[in-house]
């Protein structure tokens, strides 16, 4: 319930004081790893998933990587927190190793709330601790150790009082002003033809936002008066979404939504026109939507357009399938093998030699 206490002095200056506190819910889960040495035989990137637990009505899982989450962390132990519910949530979390008496003595925590937008979103610490240091520590006793994960869920903000100023600085509305220019066509000086559709825009805005448009409109790539620019190999709806972003720096959720293909095409367009922020927005969206069915074909997209985060997410999904036979059965596998042979070989190398031999005989049979 909001309440405001004011005095004559406060009222005279036309403002009131306030405090804003964050409403949170906390919970924790202790994971005991028995037989630590047995898991040392796991390959890099393999993980063990602990049983599901709940905090504030939401499902969570812990992942333990005995030999690191990727090649760069192969000499470490890694821990990750997996969101198992479909509702969006913001949370901070901390992993702590427990000493023999049960006290948390080695900790790693997030410094700010993390947005878990959907199920299967994974956040954690690839370099939780160097394995050599861990094996010499007191945390490992009788081939076992315990770790606790503390989760603080930020539910929202609770206003204890209102806050008002006589002269308040408004938030920036530059995106609205530029969006109005685009929507009304005021002062447009260039036409952009995409297939059979014409879009009107402003050369200076395009050039200021995109180095590619700058080169086409003002640089060495300029052709004639450039009153008409033809855009090839792009669908009008994709170009419109990109153009809206150029003017407003935003992408409405309705544009991408659950349409993964639209997000993929928009990522390609962003890379083509050097729109780094839009490219990262699309990459983040795709990372949260990678599944075993889409991982192979999305991996090709990530490789072709230099999306390193998306590349790691695809590799994590594919290697978690456990066998190359399972990878071969996924959609887009043939596209991956034909389009990016070196990337395919890198994926194959993550599986042991015996499984590789078996799968090669399968390829020959299927071809």
C-alpha positions as a printed NumPy array, in Angstrom:
array([[  0.   ,   0.   ,   0.   ],
       [  1.549,   3.335,  -0.984],
       [  1.781,   6.013,   1.69 ],
       [  3.256,   9.513,   1.584],
       [  4.436,  11.618,   4.497],
       [  5.011,  15.284,   3.75 ],
       [  5.882,  18.406,   5.726],
       [  5.269,  22.089,   5.007],
       [  8.899,  22.411,   3.874],
       [  8.524,  19.563,   1.416],
       [  5.242,  20.87 ,   0.116],
       [  6.761,  24.289,  -0.374],
       [  9.455,  23.041,  -2.751],
       [  6.869,  21.093,  -4.723],
       [  8.245,  17.572,  -4.213],
       [  7.94 ,  14.609,  -1.855],
       [ 10.404,  11.917,  -0.814],
       [ 10.009,   8.219,  -1.396],
       [ 11.583,   4.777,  -1.078],
       [ 11.284,   1.923,  -3.512],
       [ 11.977,  -1.624,  -2.39 ],
       [ 12.178,  -4.779,  -4.418],
       [  9.717,  -7.574,  -3.628],
       [ 11.632, -10.868,  -3.676],
       [ 11.175, -14.562,  -2.964],
       [ 14.152, -16.726,  -2.082],
       [ 14.798, -20.455,  -2.069],
       [ 17.697, -22.89 ,  -2.168],
       [ 18.561, -26.42 ,  -3.228],
       [ 21.455, -28.619,  -2.081],
       [ 22.994, -31.018,  -4.589],
       [ 25.205, -33.889,  -3.419],
       [ 27.587, -35.429,  -5.964],
       [ 28.527, -38.998,  -5.038],
       [ 31.374, -40.754,  -6.815],
       [ 33.138, -37.673,  -8.152],
       [ 35.917, -39.698,  -9.822],
       [ 33.385, -41.752, -11.812],
       [ 32.22 , -38.624, -13.622],
       [ 35.777, -37.679, -14.634],
       [ 35.377, -40.061, -17.588],
       [ 32.667, -37.847, -19.092],
       [ 33.642, -35.965, -22.247],
       [ 33.927, -32.197, -22.316],
       [ 30.49 , -30.583, -22.525],
       [ 28.637, -33.538, -20.995],
       [ 26.518, -32.782, -17.968],
       [ 24.426, -34.356, -15.241],
       [ 21.03 , -32.834, -14.523],
       [ 19.816, -32.94 , -10.936],
       [ 16.218, -33.609,  -9.961],
       [ 13.706, -30.813, -10.381],
       [ 13.012, -28.483,  -7.459],
       [ 10.699, -25.502,  -6.995],
       [ 11.182, -21.933,  -5.849],
       [  8.155, -19.625,  -5.73 ],
       [  6.104, -22.128,  -7.738],
       [  8.587, -22.264, -10.603],
       [ 10.568, -25.331, -11.639],
       [ 14.363, -25.325, -11.706],
       [ 17.147, -27.791, -12.477],
       [ 20.87 , -27.776, -11.778],
       [ 23.428, -28.904, -14.351],
       [ 26.88 , -30.153, -13.363],
       [ 29.627, -30.368, -16.011],
       [ 32.495, -32.499, -14.574],
       [ 34.894, -31.536, -17.38 ],
       [ 33.707, -28.058, -18.291],
       [ 30.901, -26.845, -20.534],
       [ 33.123, -26.445, -23.621],
       [ 36.707, -26.833, -24.833],
       [ 37.75 , -23.518, -23.314],
       [ 36.702, -24.664, -19.825],
       [ 37.826, -28.301, -20.09 ],
       [ 40.067, -27.914, -17.009],
       [ 37.214, -26.629, -14.828],
       [ 34.04 , -27.825, -13.203],
       [ 30.961, -25.904, -14.376],
       [ 27.531, -25.339, -12.847],
       [ 24.419, -23.932, -14.523],
       [ 20.873, -23.118, -13.461],
       [ 18.079, -24.189, -15.826],
       [ 14.655, -22.55 , -15.81 ],
       [ 11.999, -25.246, -16.245],
       [  8.786, -23.19 , -16.305],
       [  7.163, -21.308, -19.188],
       [  6.484, -18.127, -17.23 ],
       [  8.949, -15.258, -17.455],
       [ 10.938, -14.449, -14.341],
       [ 13.889, -12.353, -13.203],
       [ 16.208, -13.953, -10.686],
       [ 19.608, -13.685,  -9.083],
       [ 21.37 , -16.856,  -8.009],
       [ 24.5  , -18.087,  -6.271],
       [ 26.323, -21.414,  -6.242],
       [ 28.264, -22.247,  -3.042],
       [ 30.436, -25.239,  -2.237],
       [ 29.8  , -26.587,   1.259],
       [ 32.55 , -27.544,   3.687],
       [ 32.317, -30.782,   5.739],
       [ 30.354, -28.904,   8.424],
       [ 27.812, -27.679,   5.872],
       [ 28.922, -24.07 ,   5.676],
       [ 29.1  , -22.218,   2.329],
       [ 32.803, -21.438,   1.817],
       [ 33.349, -20.931,  -1.93 ],
       [ 30.781, -18.852,  -3.792],
       [ 30.004, -17.483,  -7.208],
       [ 26.954, -15.324,  -7.793],
       [ 25.27 , -13.141, -10.395],
       [ 25.663,  -9.43 ,  -9.82 ],
       [ 22.228,  -8.427, -11.094],
       [ 18.866, -10.096, -11.877],
       [ 18.93 , -12.366, -14.914],
       [ 15.927, -12.536, -17.261],
       [ 14.696, -16.098, -17.725],
       [ 12.231, -15.536, -20.572],
       [ 11.093, -19.105, -21.15 ],
       [ 11.718, -22.734, -20.273],
       [ 15.109, -24.248, -21.139],
       [ 16.88 , -20.92 , -20.555],
       [ 20.272, -21.713, -19.01 ],
       [ 22.59 , -19.389, -17.072],
       [ 25.588, -20.25 , -14.951],
       [ 29.331, -20.343, -14.426],
       [ 31.447, -22.154, -17.041],
       [ 34.567, -21.461, -14.95 ],
       [ 33.196, -22.227, -11.515],
       [ 36.485, -23.618, -10.223],
       [ 39.66 , -25.085, -11.684],
       [ 39.391, -28.855, -11.387],
       [ 42.959, -29.191, -10.094],
       [ 42.286, -26.704,  -7.299],
       [ 38.978, -28.377,  -6.495],
       [ 40.513, -31.853,  -6.188],
       [ 43.09 , -30.532,  -3.711],
       [ 40.498, -28.675,  -1.641],
       [ 38.615, -29.613,   1.497],
       [ 35.31 , -29.49 ,  -0.395],
       [ 35.914, -32.944,  -1.852],
       [ 35.605, -35.546,   0.907],
       [ 35.449, -39.349,   0.395],
       [ 34.952, -38.824,  -3.351],
       [ 31.83 , -36.709,  -2.676],
       [ 30.976, -33.046,  -2.39 ],
       [ 27.938, -30.816,  -1.881],
       [ 26.924, -27.572,  -3.513],
       [ 23.959, -25.321,  -2.751],
       [ 22.166, -23.049,  -5.197],
       [ 20.429, -20.031,  -3.667],
       [ 17.844, -18.326,  -5.882],
       [ 16.305, -14.907,  -5.317],
       [ 13.334, -14.23 ,  -7.573],
       [ 12.496, -10.581,  -8.192],
       [  8.713, -10.41 ,  -8.417],
       [  8.432,  -6.706,  -9.11 ],
       [  8.644,  -3.383,  -7.376],
       [  6.665,  -2.15 ,  -4.414],
       [  6.251,   1.608,  -4.119],
       [  6.208,   2.758,  -0.523],
       [  5.567,   6.323,  -1.601],
       [  5.041,   8.381,  -4.688],
       [  7.81 ,  10.559,  -6.017],
       [  7.161,  13.812,  -7.861],
       [  9.288,  16.693,  -9.058],
       [  8.205,  20.106, -10.254],
       [ 10.407,  19.933, -13.379],
       [ 10.874,  16.322, -14.412],
       [ 13.246,  15.427, -17.253],
       [ 11.195,  13.315, -19.68 ],
       [ 12.535,  10.143, -21.178],
       [ 13.907,  10.305, -24.702],
       [ 11.306,  10.337, -27.453],
       [ 13.8  ,  10.463, -30.336],
       [ 12.628,   7.076, -31.592],
       [  9.045,   8.335, -31.68 ],
       [ 10.026,  11.464, -33.595],
       [ 12.016,   9.515, -36.181],
       [  9.238,   6.93 , -36.381],
       [  6.803,   9.75 , -37.128],
       [  9.045,  10.956, -39.964],
       [  9.053,   7.48 , -41.473],
       [  5.312,   6.937, -41.029],
       [  4.292,  10.303, -42.495],
       [  6.906,  10.42 , -45.243],
       [  7.825,  13.997, -44.314],
       [ 11.031,  15.059, -46.074],
       [ 11.758,  11.682, -47.682],
       [ 14.429,  11.797, -50.381],
       [ 15.066,   8.196, -51.41 ],
       [ 12.995,   5.274, -52.645],
       [ 13.86 ,   1.708, -51.754],
       [ 12.459,  -0.998, -54.008],
       [ 12.076,  -4.475, -52.509],
       [ 10.582,  -6.866, -55.041],
       [  7.35 ,  -5.126, -56.105],
       [  7.075,  -2.751, -53.115],
       [  8.441,   0.774, -52.713],
       [  9.507,   2.173, -49.337],
       [ 10.209,   5.882, -48.773],
       [ 12.995,   6.96 , -46.451],
       [ 15.611,   9.594, -45.604],
       [ 19.176,   9.179, -46.855],
       [ 20.764,  10.805, -43.81 ],
       [ 18.949,   8.549, -41.368],
       [ 19.836,   5.41 , -43.306],
       [ 23.468,   6.469, -43.634],
       [ 23.784,   7.418, -39.967],
       [ 22.468,   4.039, -38.831],
       [ 24.076,   1.689, -41.344],
       [ 27.607,   1.801, -42.753],
       [ 26.355,  -0.191, -45.743],
       [ 23.665,   2.366, -46.562],
       [ 26.263,   5.122, -46.07 ],
       [ 28.506,   3.503, -48.701],
       [ 25.589,   3.023, -51.097],
       [ 24.18 ,   6.519, -50.699],
       [ 27.244,   8.717, -50.089],
       [ 30.358,   6.609, -50.445],
       [ 32.26 ,   4.871, -53.256],
       [ 29.349,   2.517, -53.941],
       [ 27.062,   5.444, -54.774],
       [ 25.344,   5.014, -58.143],
       [ 24.095,   8.146, -59.884],
       [ 21.549,  10.275, -58.063],
       [ 20.551,   7.301, -55.84 ],
       [ 16.928,   8.413, -55.758],
       [ 15.977,   4.752, -56.197],
       [ 17.813,   1.912, -54.469],
       [ 16.917,  -1.672, -55.3  ],
       [ 17.166,  -4.219, -52.501],
       [ 17.671,  -7.759, -53.75 ],
       [ 17.303, -11.137, -52.021],
       [ 15.017,  -9.916, -49.256],
       [ 11.294, -10.138, -48.574],
       [  9.361,  -6.867, -48.191],
       [  8.086,  -7.728, -44.697],
       [ 11.648,  -8.418, -43.509],
       [ 12.903,  -5.155, -44.99 ],
       [ 10.029,  -3.225, -43.388],
       [ 10.902,  -4.653, -39.961],
       [ 14.546,  -3.684, -40.502],
       [ 13.585,  -0.195, -41.697],
       [ 11.359,   0.333, -38.66 ],
       [ 14.278,  -0.67 , -36.429],
       [ 16.598,   1.779, -38.187],
       [ 14.24 ,   4.621, -37.282],
       [ 12.963,   3.502, -33.869],
       [ 15.719,   1.181, -32.525],
       [ 13.03 ,  -1.287, -31.466],
       [ 11.53 ,  -4.504, -32.759],
       [  7.949,  -5.14 , -31.607],
       [  7.437,  -8.609, -30.109],
       [  4.644,  -9.16 , -32.615],
       [  7.163,  -8.944, -35.472],
       [  9.188, -11.942, -34.306],
       [  6.934, -13.604, -31.769],
       [  7.06 , -17.351, -32.235],
       [  7.919, -17.019, -35.95 ],
       [ 11.496, -18.297, -35.879],
       [ 11.858, -17.984, -39.662],
       [ 11.132, -14.239, -39.465],
       [ 13.766, -13.84 , -36.753],
       [ 16.293, -15.76 , -38.849],
       [ 15.646, -13.619, -41.924],
       [ 15.874, -10.453, -39.838],
       [ 19.218, -11.59 , -38.415],
       [ 20.54 , -12.107, -41.959],
       [ 19.324,  -8.638, -42.961],
       [ 20.89 ,  -7.061, -39.866],
       [ 24.233,  -8.679, -40.625],
       [ 24.042,  -7.602, -44.256],
       [ 23.458,  -3.939, -43.328],
       [ 25.794,  -3.882, -40.312],
       [ 23.058,  -3.311, -37.733],
       [ 24.876,  -4.824, -34.769],
       [ 22.214,  -4.194, -32.133],
       [ 19.441,  -5.694, -34.256],
       [ 21.642,  -8.684, -35.01 ],
       [ 22.238,  -9.277, -31.294],
       [ 18.517,  -8.943, -30.538],
       [ 17.744, -11.624, -33.13 ],
       [ 20.578, -13.836, -31.908],
       [ 19.346, -13.62 , -28.312],
       [ 15.81 , -14.459, -29.438],
       [ 17.016, -17.489, -31.408],
       [ 19.193, -18.715, -28.516],
       [ 16.098, -19.047, -26.367],
       [ 14.27 , -20.964, -29.104],
       [ 16.887, -23.558, -30.113],
       [ 15.542, -27.115, -29.908],
       [ 16.859, -30.493, -30.999],
       [ 14.785, -30.158, -34.178],
       [ 16.155, -26.744, -35.129],
       [ 19.687, -26.869, -33.701],
       [ 21.445, -28.209, -36.837],
       [ 20.008, -25.716, -39.31 ],
       [ 20.366, -22.858, -36.806],
       [ 24.03 , -23.823, -36.329],
       [ 24.625, -23.211, -40.048],
       [ 23.011, -19.776, -39.753],
       [ 25.154, -18.95 , -36.713],
       [ 28.346, -20.006, -38.503],
       [ 27.583, -18.094, -41.691],
       [ 26.832, -14.848, -39.852],
       [ 29.367, -14.961, -37.022],
       [ 26.907, -15.442, -34.151],
       [ 29.179, -16.974, -31.519],
       [ 26.615, -17.121, -28.709],
       [ 24.063, -18.814, -30.948],
       [ 26.765, -21.206, -32.164],
       [ 27.535, -22.293, -28.592],
       [ 23.823, -22.741, -27.84 ],
       [ 23.39 , -25.019, -30.881],
       [ 26.46 , -27.087, -30.007],
       [ 25.19 , -27.498, -26.445],
       [ 21.856, -28.851, -27.684],
       [ 23.381, -31.181, -30.296],
       [ 26.054, -32.649, -28.03 ],
       [ 23.497, -33.172, -25.264],
       [ 21.642, -35.634, -27.529],
       [ 24.259, -38.204, -26.524],
       [ 25.029, -39.788, -29.886],
       [ 25.669, -38.899, -33.487],
       [ 22.783, -41.15 , -34.527],
       [ 20.457, -38.806, -32.629],
       [ 22.084, -35.807, -34.311],
       [ 21.661, -37.341, -37.772],
       [ 17.955, -37.783, -37.096],
       [ 17.438, -34.066, -36.462],
       [ 15.97 , -31.705, -39.041],
       [ 18.589, -29.79 , -40.978],
       [ 21.432, -32.246, -40.413],
       [ 21.958, -32.869, -44.148],
       [ 21.964, -29.103, -44.719],
       [ 24.657, -28.735, -42.063],
       [ 26.814, -31.482, -43.586],
       [ 26.568, -30.052, -47.117],
       [ 26.799, -26.339, -46.307],
       [ 29.512, -26.332, -43.63 ],
       [ 31.744, -29.43 , -43.868],
       [ 34.325, -28.039, -41.437],
       [ 31.622, -27.205, -38.905],
       [ 30.191, -30.7  , -39.349],
       [ 33.641, -32.194, -38.705],
       [ 33.956, -30.103, -35.547],
       [ 30.657, -31.5  , -34.326],
       [ 31.67 , -35.068, -35.162],
       [ 34.933, -34.597, -33.27 ],
       [ 32.988, -34.028, -30.079],
       [ 31.899, -37.675, -30.113],
       [ 34.244, -40.622, -29.464],
       [ 35.89 , -42.522, -32.289],
       [ 33.837, -45.711, -31.989],
       [ 30.548, -43.861, -32.332],
       [ 32.   , -41.956, -35.257],
       [ 32.769, -45.182, -37.095],
       [ 29.277, -46.49 , -36.531],
       [ 27.649, -43.356, -37.78 ],
       [ 29.783, -43.289, -40.933],
       [ 28.398, -46.657, -41.932],
       [ 24.941, -45.228, -41.363],
       [ 25.695, -42.272, -43.652],
       [ 26.794, -44.606, -46.443],
       [ 23.63 , -46.646, -46.078],
       [ 21.36 , -43.597, -46.012],
       [ 22.995, -42.056, -49.08 ]])
